[in-house]
Coordinates of C-alpha atoms in Angstrom, one line a residue:
X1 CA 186.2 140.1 106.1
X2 CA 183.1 140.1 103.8
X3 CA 184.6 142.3 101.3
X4 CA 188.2 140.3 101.1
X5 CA 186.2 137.2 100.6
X6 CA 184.0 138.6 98.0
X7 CA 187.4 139.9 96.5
X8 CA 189.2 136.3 96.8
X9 CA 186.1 134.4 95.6
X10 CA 185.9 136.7 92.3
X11 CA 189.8 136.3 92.0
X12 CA 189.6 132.5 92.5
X13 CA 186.6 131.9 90.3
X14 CA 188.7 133.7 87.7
X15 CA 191.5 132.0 87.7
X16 CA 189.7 128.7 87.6
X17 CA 187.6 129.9 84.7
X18 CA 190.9 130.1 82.7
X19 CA 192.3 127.0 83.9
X20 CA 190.2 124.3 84.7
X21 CA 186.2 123.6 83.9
X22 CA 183.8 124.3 86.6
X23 CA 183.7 120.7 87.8
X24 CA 187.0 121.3 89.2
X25 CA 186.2 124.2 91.3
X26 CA 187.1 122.3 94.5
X27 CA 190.3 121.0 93.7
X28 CA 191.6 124.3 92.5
X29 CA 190.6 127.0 95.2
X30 CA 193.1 127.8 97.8
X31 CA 192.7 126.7 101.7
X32 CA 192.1 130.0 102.9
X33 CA 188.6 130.5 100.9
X34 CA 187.7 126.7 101.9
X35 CA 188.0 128.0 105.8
X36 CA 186.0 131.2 104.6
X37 CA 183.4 129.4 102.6
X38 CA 182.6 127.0 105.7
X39 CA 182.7 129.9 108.3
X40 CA 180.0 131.9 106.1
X41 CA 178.0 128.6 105.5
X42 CA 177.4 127.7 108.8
X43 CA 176.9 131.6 109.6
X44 CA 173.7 131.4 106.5
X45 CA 172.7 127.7 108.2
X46 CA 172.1 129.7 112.0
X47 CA 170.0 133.2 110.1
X48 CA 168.0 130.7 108.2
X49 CA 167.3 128.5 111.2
X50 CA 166.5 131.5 113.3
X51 CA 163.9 133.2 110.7
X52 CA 162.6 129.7 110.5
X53 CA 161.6 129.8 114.3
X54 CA 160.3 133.1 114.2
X55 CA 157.8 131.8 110.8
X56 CA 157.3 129.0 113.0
X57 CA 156.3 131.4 116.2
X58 CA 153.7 133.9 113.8
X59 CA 152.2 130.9 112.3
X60 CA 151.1 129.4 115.7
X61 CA 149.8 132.6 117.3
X62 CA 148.0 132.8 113.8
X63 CA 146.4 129.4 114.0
X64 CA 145.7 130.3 117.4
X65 CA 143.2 133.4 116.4
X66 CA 145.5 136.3 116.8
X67 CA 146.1 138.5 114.4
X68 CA 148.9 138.2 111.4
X69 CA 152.1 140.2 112.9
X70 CA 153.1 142.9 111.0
X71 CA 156.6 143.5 109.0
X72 CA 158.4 144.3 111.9
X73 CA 157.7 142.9 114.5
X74 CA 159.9 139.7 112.2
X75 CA 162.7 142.2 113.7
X76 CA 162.1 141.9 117.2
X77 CA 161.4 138.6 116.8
X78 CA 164.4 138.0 115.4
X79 CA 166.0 139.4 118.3
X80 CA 163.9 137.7 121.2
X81 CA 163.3 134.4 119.6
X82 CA 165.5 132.3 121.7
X83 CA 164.1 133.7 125.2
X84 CA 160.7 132.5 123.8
X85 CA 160.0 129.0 125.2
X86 CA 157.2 126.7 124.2
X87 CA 155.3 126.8 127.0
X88 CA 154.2 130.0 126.9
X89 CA 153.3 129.3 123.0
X90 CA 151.1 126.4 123.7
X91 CA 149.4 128.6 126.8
X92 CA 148.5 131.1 124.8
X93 CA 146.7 128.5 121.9
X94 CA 145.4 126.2 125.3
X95 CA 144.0 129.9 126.1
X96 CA 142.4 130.5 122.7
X97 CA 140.5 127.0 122.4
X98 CA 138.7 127.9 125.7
X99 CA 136.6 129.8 123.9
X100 CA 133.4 128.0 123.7
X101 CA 130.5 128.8 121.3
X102 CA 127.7 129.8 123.1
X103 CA 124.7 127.2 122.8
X104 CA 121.8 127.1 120.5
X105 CA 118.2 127.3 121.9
X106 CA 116.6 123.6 121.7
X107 CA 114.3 122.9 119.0
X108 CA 111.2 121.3 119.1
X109 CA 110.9 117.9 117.9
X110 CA 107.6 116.4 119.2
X111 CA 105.6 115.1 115.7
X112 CA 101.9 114.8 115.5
X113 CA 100.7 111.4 114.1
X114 CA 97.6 111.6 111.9
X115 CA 96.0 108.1 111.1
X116 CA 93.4 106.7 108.8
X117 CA 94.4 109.2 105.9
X118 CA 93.4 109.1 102.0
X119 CA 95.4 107.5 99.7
X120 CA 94.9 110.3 97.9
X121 CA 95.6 112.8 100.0
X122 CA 98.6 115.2 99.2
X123 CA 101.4 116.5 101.5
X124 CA 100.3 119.9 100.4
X125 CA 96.9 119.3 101.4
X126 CA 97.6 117.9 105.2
X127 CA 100.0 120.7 105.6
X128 CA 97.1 123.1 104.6
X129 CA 95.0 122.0 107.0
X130 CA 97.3 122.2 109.9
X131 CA 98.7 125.6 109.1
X132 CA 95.2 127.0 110.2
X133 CA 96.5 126.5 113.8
X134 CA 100.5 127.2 113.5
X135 CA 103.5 127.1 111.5
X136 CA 104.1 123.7 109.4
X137 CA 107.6 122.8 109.7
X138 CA 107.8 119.3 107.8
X139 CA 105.0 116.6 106.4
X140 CA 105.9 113.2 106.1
X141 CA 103.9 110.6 104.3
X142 CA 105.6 106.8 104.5
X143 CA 104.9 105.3 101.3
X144 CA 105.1 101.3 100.5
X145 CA 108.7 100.0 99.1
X146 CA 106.7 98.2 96.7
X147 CA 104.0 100.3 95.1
X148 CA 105.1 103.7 96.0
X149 CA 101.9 104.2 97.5
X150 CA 100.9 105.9 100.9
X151 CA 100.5 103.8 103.9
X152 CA 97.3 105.7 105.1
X153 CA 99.3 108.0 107.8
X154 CA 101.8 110.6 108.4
X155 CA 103.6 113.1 110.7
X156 CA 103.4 116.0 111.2
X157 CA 105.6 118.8 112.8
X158 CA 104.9 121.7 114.1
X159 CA 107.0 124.8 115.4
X160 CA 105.7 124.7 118.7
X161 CA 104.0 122.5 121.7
X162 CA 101.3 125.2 121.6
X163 CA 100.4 125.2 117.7
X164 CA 100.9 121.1 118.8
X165 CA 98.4 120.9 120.8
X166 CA 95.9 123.4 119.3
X167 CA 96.2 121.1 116.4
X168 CA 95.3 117.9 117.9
X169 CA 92.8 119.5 119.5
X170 CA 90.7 120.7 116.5
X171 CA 91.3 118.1 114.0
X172 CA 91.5 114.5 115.9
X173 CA 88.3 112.8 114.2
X174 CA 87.7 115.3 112.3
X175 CA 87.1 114.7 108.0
X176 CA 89.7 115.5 105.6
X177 CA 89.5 114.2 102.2
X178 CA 86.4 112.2 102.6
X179 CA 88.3 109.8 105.7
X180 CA 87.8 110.9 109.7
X181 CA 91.7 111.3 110.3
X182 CA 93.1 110.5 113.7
X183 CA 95.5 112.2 115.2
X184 CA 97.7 112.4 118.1
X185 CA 101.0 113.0 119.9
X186 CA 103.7 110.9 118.2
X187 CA 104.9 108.2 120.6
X188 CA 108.1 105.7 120.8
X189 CA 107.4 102.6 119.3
X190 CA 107.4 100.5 122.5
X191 CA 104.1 102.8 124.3
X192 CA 102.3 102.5 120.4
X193 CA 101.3 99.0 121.3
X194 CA 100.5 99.4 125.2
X195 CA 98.3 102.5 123.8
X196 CA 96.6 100.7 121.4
X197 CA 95.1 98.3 123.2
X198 CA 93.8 101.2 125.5
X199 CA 92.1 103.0 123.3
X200 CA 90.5 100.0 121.8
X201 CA 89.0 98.9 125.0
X202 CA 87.6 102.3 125.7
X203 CA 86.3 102.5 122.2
X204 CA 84.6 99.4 122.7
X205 CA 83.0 100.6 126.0
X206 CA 82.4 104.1 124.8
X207 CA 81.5 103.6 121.3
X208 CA 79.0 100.2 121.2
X209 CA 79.8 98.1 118.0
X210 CA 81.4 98.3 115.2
X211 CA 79.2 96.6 111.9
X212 CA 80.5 95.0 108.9
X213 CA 78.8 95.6 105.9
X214 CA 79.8 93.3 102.8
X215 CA 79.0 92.9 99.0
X216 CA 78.4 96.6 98.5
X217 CA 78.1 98.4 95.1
X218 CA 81.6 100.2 94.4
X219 CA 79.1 103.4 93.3
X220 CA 77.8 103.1 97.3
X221 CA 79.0 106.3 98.8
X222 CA 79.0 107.4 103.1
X223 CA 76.7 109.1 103.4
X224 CA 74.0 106.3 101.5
X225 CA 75.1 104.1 104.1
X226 CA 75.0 106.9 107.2
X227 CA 71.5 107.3 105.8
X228 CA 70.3 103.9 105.8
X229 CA 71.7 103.2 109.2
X230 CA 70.3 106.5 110.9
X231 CA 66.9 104.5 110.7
X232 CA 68.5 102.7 113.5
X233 CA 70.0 104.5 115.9
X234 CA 72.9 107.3 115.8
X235 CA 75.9 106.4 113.6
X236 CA 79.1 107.7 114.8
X237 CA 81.2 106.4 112.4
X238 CA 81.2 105.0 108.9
X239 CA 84.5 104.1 106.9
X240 CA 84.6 102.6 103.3
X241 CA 88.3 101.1 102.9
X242 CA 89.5 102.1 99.1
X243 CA 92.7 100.4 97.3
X244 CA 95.9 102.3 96.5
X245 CA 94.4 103.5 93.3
X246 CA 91.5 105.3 95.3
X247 CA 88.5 102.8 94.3
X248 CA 86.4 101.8 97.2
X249 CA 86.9 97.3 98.1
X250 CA 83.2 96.9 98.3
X251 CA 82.6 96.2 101.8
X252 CA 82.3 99.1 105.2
X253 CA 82.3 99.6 109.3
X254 CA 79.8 101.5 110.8
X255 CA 80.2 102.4 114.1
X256 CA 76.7 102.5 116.7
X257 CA 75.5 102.0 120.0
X258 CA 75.4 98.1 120.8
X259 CA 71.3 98.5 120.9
X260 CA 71.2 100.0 117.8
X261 CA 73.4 98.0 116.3
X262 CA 72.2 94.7 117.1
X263 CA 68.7 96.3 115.7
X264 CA 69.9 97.6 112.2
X265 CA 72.1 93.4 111.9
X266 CA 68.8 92.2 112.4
X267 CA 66.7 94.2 110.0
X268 CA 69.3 95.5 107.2
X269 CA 71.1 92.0 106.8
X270 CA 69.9 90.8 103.4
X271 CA 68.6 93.8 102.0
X272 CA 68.6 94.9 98.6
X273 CA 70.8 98.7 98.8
X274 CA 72.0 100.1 95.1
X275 CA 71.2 96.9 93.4
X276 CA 73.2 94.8 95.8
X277 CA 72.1 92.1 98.2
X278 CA 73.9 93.5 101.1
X279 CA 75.8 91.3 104.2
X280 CA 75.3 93.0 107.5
X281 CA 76.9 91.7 110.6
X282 CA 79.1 92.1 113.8
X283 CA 82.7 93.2 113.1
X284 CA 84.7 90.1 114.2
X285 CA 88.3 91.2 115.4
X286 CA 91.3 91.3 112.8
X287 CA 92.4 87.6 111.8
X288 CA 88.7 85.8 112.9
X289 CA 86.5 85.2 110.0
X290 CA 82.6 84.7 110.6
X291 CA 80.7 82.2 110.1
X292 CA 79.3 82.1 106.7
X293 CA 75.3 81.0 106.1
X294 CA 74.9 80.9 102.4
X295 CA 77.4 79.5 99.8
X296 CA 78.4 81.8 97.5
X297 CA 79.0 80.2 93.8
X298 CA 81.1 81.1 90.9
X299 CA 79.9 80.4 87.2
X300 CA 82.8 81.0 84.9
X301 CA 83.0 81.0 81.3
X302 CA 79.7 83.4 81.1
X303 CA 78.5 84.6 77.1
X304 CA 79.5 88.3 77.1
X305 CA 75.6 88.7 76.6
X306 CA 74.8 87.4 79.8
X307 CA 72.7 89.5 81.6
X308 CA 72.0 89.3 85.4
X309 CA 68.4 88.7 85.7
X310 CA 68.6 85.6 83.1
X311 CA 71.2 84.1 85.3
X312 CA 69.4 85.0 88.2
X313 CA 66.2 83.3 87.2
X314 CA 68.7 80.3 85.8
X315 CA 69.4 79.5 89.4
X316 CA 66.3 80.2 91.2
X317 CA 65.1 76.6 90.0
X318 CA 66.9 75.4 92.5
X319 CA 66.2 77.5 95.0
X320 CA 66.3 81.0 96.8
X321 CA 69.2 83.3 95.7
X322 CA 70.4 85.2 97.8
X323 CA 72.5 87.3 95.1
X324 CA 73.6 87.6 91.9
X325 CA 76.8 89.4 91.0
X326 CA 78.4 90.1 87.6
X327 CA 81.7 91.9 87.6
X328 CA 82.2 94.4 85.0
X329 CA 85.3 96.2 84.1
X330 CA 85.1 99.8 85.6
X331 CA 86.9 101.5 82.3
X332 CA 84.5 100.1 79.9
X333 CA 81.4 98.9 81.7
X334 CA 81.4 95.7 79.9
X335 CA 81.3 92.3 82.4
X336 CA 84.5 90.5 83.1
X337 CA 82.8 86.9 81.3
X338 CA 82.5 85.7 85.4
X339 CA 79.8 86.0 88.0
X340 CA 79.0 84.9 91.8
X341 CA 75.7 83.7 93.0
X342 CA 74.8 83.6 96.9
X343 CA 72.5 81.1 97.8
X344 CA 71.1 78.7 101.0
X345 CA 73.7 75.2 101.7
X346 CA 71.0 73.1 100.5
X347 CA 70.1 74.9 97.8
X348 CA 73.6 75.5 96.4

């Protein structure tokens, strides 16, 4: 049948070819090779719709992790296709999706918080100084949105609880970079408060009082201070606040026994300590100001050869001063054309 057609289609297309252009090819072929040509047509339509369900068979099990079939097994496929149903297709990828990765070993994720930092201090530098006591697996340092600058702490994480803990251990009021750091187990936000107030009350109890010490010289280091206290009694803490750019605000805390304390208020308040008149007093708690005996002054509009001791003696003949203070710019040494003299109510 397949070779008379081929013959009759050749023949026709022939005779067409002489006859009529090939936009009549229809009208001109006989009846016999219309029947033929729909017979054969639906014949192609059936292979192509049978290869197209055995495509459709390989790419599933392909999808489904099995391996690509090989050329001919598109034979036998070809042969079985119809007595595959889809349940046993979507079995056999239900069967492959059971297969479950097997789970990864938990990390740790317990941070160290270390408090009361430099602003100068480095992520390099806190990350050296932990790595003496385990692996170092991220620094953090918050920073201000506005300046840039560090906040005074950061986090740290470790590999491990036991390089965690050997870490807090050794370095929790210990000094790095001239500050005694702080540090601790990080904690949720909600027990930060709660804890807090904890460790404040014991501090108080524990550690005596905390002193305020005003109206220092910016060139007044520590261990000046340590020294001048130690007369006293045993300082166990001594912390010069500094700005963002590093440069110490002028005033301290030192931390003693409430006996020794109340001893070095009462002798060291109004002394003269690197050219400064010097305010010693009891820390009052954040947000409560003390109690202020002397007036302090501002004369503005100073000659820029002003010195100290003439303005000094200017305003001693009205009575005791108590200090004398000329600002000076730190870059060039020169005074800032402003000064501030201390003295008595009355007086003042």
């Amino acid at each position: 049948q397949h070779a008379s057609f081929t013959t009759m289609h050749s023949s026709s297309l022939a005779v067409n070819k002489r006859s009529h252009n090939s936009s009549s090819l229809s009208c001109t072929v006989c009846p016999q090779f219309r029947q033929n040509l729909r017979y054969y047509s639906i014949k192609d339509f059936i292979m192509n719709l049978d290869r197209a369900i055995v495509l459709l068979i390989a790419s599933a099990n392909a999808v489904a992790g099995f391996a690509p079939p090989t050329p001919g097994s598109f034979t036998v496929a070809r042969q079985y296709s119809s007595a595959i149903s889809s349940s046993v297709l979507f079995s056999e990828v239900e069967d492959a999706t059971e297969v479950e990765e097997e789970p990864k070993a938990d990390q740790f994720e317990t941070s160290i918080y270390v408090g009361n930092i430099s602003f100068d201090l480095t992520d390099g530098e806190i990350s050296d100084a932990f790595a003496a006591y385990g692996e170092v697996v991220k620094v953090s340092m918050p920073t201000d949105r506005n300046t840039g600058k560090s906040r005074g702490f950061a986090f740290v994480k470790m590999a491990n609880a036991e390089a965690t803990a050997a870490a807090i251990g050794a370095l929790n009021e210990s000094e790095l970079g001239g500050r005694t750091i702080y540090v601790s187990e990080s904690l949720p936000k909600d027990q930060v408060a709660d804890n807090k107030k904890k460790f404040n009350q014991r501090n108080k109890k524990e550690e005596g009082a905390k002193i305020y010490v005003g109206n220092l010289d910016f060139g007044t280091t520590s261990e000046t201070l340590k020294e001048t206290f130690a007369e006293y009694g045993e300082v166990k803490d001594c912390f010069i606040p500094s700005d963002y750019d590093g440069n110490p605000r002028g005033f301290a805390f030192i931390q003693m026994e409430e006996e020794s304390a109340l001893k070095a208020i009462e002798e060291l308040n109004g002394i003269e300590l690197d050219g400064r008149t010097i305010v010693v007093n009891k820390s009052l708690p954040k947000g409560q100001k003390a109690k202020r005996r002397d007036i302090k002054l501002y004369v503005g509009n100073l000659s820029w050869g002003t010195e100290e001791a003439s303005l000094r003696e200017l305003f001693e003949e009205y009575g005791k001063v108590v200090d004398c203070y000329i600002p000076t710019d730190r870059e060039t040494g020169q005074h800032r054309g402003f000064a501030f003299v201390t003295m008595d109510p009355d007086d003042a």
